[in-house]
C-alpha positions as a printed Julia matrix, in Angstrom:
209×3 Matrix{Float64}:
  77.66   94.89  117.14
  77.54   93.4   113.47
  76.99   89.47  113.54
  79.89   88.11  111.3
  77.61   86.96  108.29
  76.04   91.02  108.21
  79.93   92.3   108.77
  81.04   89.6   105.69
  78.05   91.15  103.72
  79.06   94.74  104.27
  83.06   93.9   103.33
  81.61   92.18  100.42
  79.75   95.35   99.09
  82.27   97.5    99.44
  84.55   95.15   97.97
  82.15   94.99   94.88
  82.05   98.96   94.93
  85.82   99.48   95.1
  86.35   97.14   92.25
  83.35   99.11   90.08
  85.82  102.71   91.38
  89.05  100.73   90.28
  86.7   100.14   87.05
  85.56  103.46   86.25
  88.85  105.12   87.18
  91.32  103.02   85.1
  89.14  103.24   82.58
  88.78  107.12   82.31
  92.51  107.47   82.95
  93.29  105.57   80.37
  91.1   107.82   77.81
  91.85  111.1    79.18
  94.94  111.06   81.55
  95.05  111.57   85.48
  95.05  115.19   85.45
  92.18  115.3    83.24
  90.08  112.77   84.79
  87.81  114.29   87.07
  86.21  112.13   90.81
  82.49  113.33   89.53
  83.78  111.35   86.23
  84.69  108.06   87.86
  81.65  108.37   90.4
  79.22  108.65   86.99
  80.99  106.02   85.38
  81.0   103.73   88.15
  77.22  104.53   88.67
  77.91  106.12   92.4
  77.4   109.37   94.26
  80.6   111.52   94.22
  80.35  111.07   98.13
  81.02  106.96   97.81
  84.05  107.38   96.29
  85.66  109.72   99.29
  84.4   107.38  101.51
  86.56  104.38   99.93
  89.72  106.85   98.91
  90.75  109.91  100.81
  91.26  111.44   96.98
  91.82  110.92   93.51
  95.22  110.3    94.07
  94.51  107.64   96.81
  92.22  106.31   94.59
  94.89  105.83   91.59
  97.12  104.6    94.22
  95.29  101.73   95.48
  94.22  100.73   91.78
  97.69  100.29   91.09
  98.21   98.5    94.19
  94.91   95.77   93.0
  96.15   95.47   89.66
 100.05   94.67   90.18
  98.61   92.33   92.85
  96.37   90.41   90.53
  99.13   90.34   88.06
 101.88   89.15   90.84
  98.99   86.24   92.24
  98.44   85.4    88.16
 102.3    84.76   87.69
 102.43   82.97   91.54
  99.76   80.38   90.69
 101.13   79.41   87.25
 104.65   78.95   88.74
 102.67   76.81   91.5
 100.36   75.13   89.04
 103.67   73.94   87.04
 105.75   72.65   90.06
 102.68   70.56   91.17
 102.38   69.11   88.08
 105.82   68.19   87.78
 107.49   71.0    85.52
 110.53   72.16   85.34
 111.38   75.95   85.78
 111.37   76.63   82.02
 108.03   75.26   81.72
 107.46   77.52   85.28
 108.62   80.65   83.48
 106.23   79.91   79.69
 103.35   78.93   82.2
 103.92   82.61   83.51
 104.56   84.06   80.17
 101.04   82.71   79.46
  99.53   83.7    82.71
 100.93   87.58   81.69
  99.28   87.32   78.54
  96.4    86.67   79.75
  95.73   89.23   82.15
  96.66   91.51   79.72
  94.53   90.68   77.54
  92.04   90.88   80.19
  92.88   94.46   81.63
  94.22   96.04   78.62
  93.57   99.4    80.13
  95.08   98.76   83.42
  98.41   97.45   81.65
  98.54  100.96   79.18
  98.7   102.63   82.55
 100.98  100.62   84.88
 103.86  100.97   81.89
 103.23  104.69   81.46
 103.47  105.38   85.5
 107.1   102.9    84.94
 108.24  106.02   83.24
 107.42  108.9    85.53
 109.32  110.16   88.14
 106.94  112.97   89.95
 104.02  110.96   90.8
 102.87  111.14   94.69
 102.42  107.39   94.25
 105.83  106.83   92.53
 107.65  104.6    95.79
 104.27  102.14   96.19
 104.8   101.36   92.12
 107.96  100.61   92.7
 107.32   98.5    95.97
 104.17   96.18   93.73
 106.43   96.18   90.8
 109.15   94.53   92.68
 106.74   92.34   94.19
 105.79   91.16   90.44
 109.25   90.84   89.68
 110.31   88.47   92.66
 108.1    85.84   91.81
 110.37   85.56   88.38
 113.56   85.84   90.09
 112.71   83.17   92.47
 111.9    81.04   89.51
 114.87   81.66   88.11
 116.98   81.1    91.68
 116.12   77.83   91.86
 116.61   77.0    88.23
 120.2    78.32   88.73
 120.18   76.27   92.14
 119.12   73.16   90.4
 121.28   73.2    87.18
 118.3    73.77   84.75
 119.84   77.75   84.18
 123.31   78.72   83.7
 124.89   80.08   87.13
 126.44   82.94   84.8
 122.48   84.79   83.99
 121.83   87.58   86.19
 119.03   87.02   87.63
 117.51   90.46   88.94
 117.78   91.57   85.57
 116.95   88.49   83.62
 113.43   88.29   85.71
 112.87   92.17   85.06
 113.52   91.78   80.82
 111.4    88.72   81.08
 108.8    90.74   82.91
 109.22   93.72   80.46
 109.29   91.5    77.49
 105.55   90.22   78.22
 104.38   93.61   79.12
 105.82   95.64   76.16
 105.17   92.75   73.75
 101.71   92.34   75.16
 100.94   96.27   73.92
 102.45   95.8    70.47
 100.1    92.83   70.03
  97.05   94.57   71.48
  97.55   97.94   69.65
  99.23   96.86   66.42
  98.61   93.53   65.89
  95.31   92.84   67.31
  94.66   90.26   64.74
  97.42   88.03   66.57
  95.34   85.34   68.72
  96.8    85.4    72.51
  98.0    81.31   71.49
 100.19   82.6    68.85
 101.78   85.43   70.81
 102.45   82.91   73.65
 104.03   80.8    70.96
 106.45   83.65   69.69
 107.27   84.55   73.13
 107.83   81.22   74.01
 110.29   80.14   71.81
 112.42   83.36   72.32
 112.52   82.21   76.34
 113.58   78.97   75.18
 116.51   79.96   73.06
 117.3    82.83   75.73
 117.25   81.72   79.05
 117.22   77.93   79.24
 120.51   75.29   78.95
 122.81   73.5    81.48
 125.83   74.96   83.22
């Protein structure tokens, strides 16, 4: 049996070699599509053997699966902590919902790729993977609506906003903003999209009952 620092060791490599998969495959995608993109592709790119990546994912597939899976969950901890950071530091849920806004913007501008993808899959309907993006995008999307519950609970938002849909334009509005920036105005600095962004969630969304 594996002493627990030589079984942390192994989960840690594989860890490291799932993330270089995740990597190599969102990259690829992203370039040449899913049908195109090939497992002896994302092996080379990650810098495998073809064999390492069925032994992490059963397929391709299972592969594209799980990566969407990491990245919604990276997003959904990114918004979770900001929301967190805020309430600890004495914010109200406005400030809660910009400090998210922010916290969007920058993994975006971190996984550029990733995000490309995740908004194109929003728009299919055939995928094999098609119920597990809509199970991590909800999962995104309730950490907004519970923002925006207990500003409605607390008086800070107007009892009249629907909040399902409120959290999932607020959600879209970073995302599809986020693109335009990154493919059209790439000369924007991520402080002065935050800004612009900002002030349209203050004029939208905040005011008493």
């Amino acid at each position: 049996m594996e002493s627990s620092s030589a079984a942390s060791g192994g989960s840690t490599r594989r860890e490291a070699t799932r993330q270089k998969l995740y990597e190599a495959a969102v990259t690829l995608i992203a370039e040449q599509g899913f049908s195109a993109t090939t497992v002896d592709e994302i092996a080379e790119r990650a810098g495998v053997a073809k064999g390492t990546v069925y032994y992490n994912f059963a397929s391709k597939s299972v592969l594209f699966e799980e990566l969407l899976r990491h990245g919604v969950g990276l997003l959904t901890a990114s918004l979770r902590e900001a929301a967190e950071r805020t309430a600890r530091d004495g914010g109200g849920k406005v400030d809660a919902l910009d400090a998210m806004i922010r916290a969007g913007l920058v993994f975006i501008d971190r996984y550029p790729a990733f995000t490309q993808l995740y908004v194109a899959e929003l728009w299919r309907t055939n995928r094999a993977w098609q119920s597990t993006l809509m199970v991590v995008r909800q999962e995104a999307v309730a950490v907004v609506e519970g923002v925006l519950r207990e500003g409605v609970g607390n008086g800070e938002f107007s009892e009249e906003i629907d909040v399902p849909l409120t959290a999932a334009a607020l959600v879209g509005m970073v995302l599809v903003a986020a693109l335009d920036w990154k493919s059209f105005q790439p000369e924007r600095s991520l402080d002065d999209v935050h800004a612009a962004l900002s002030r349209l969630l203050q004029g939208r969304v905040s005011g008493c009952r």
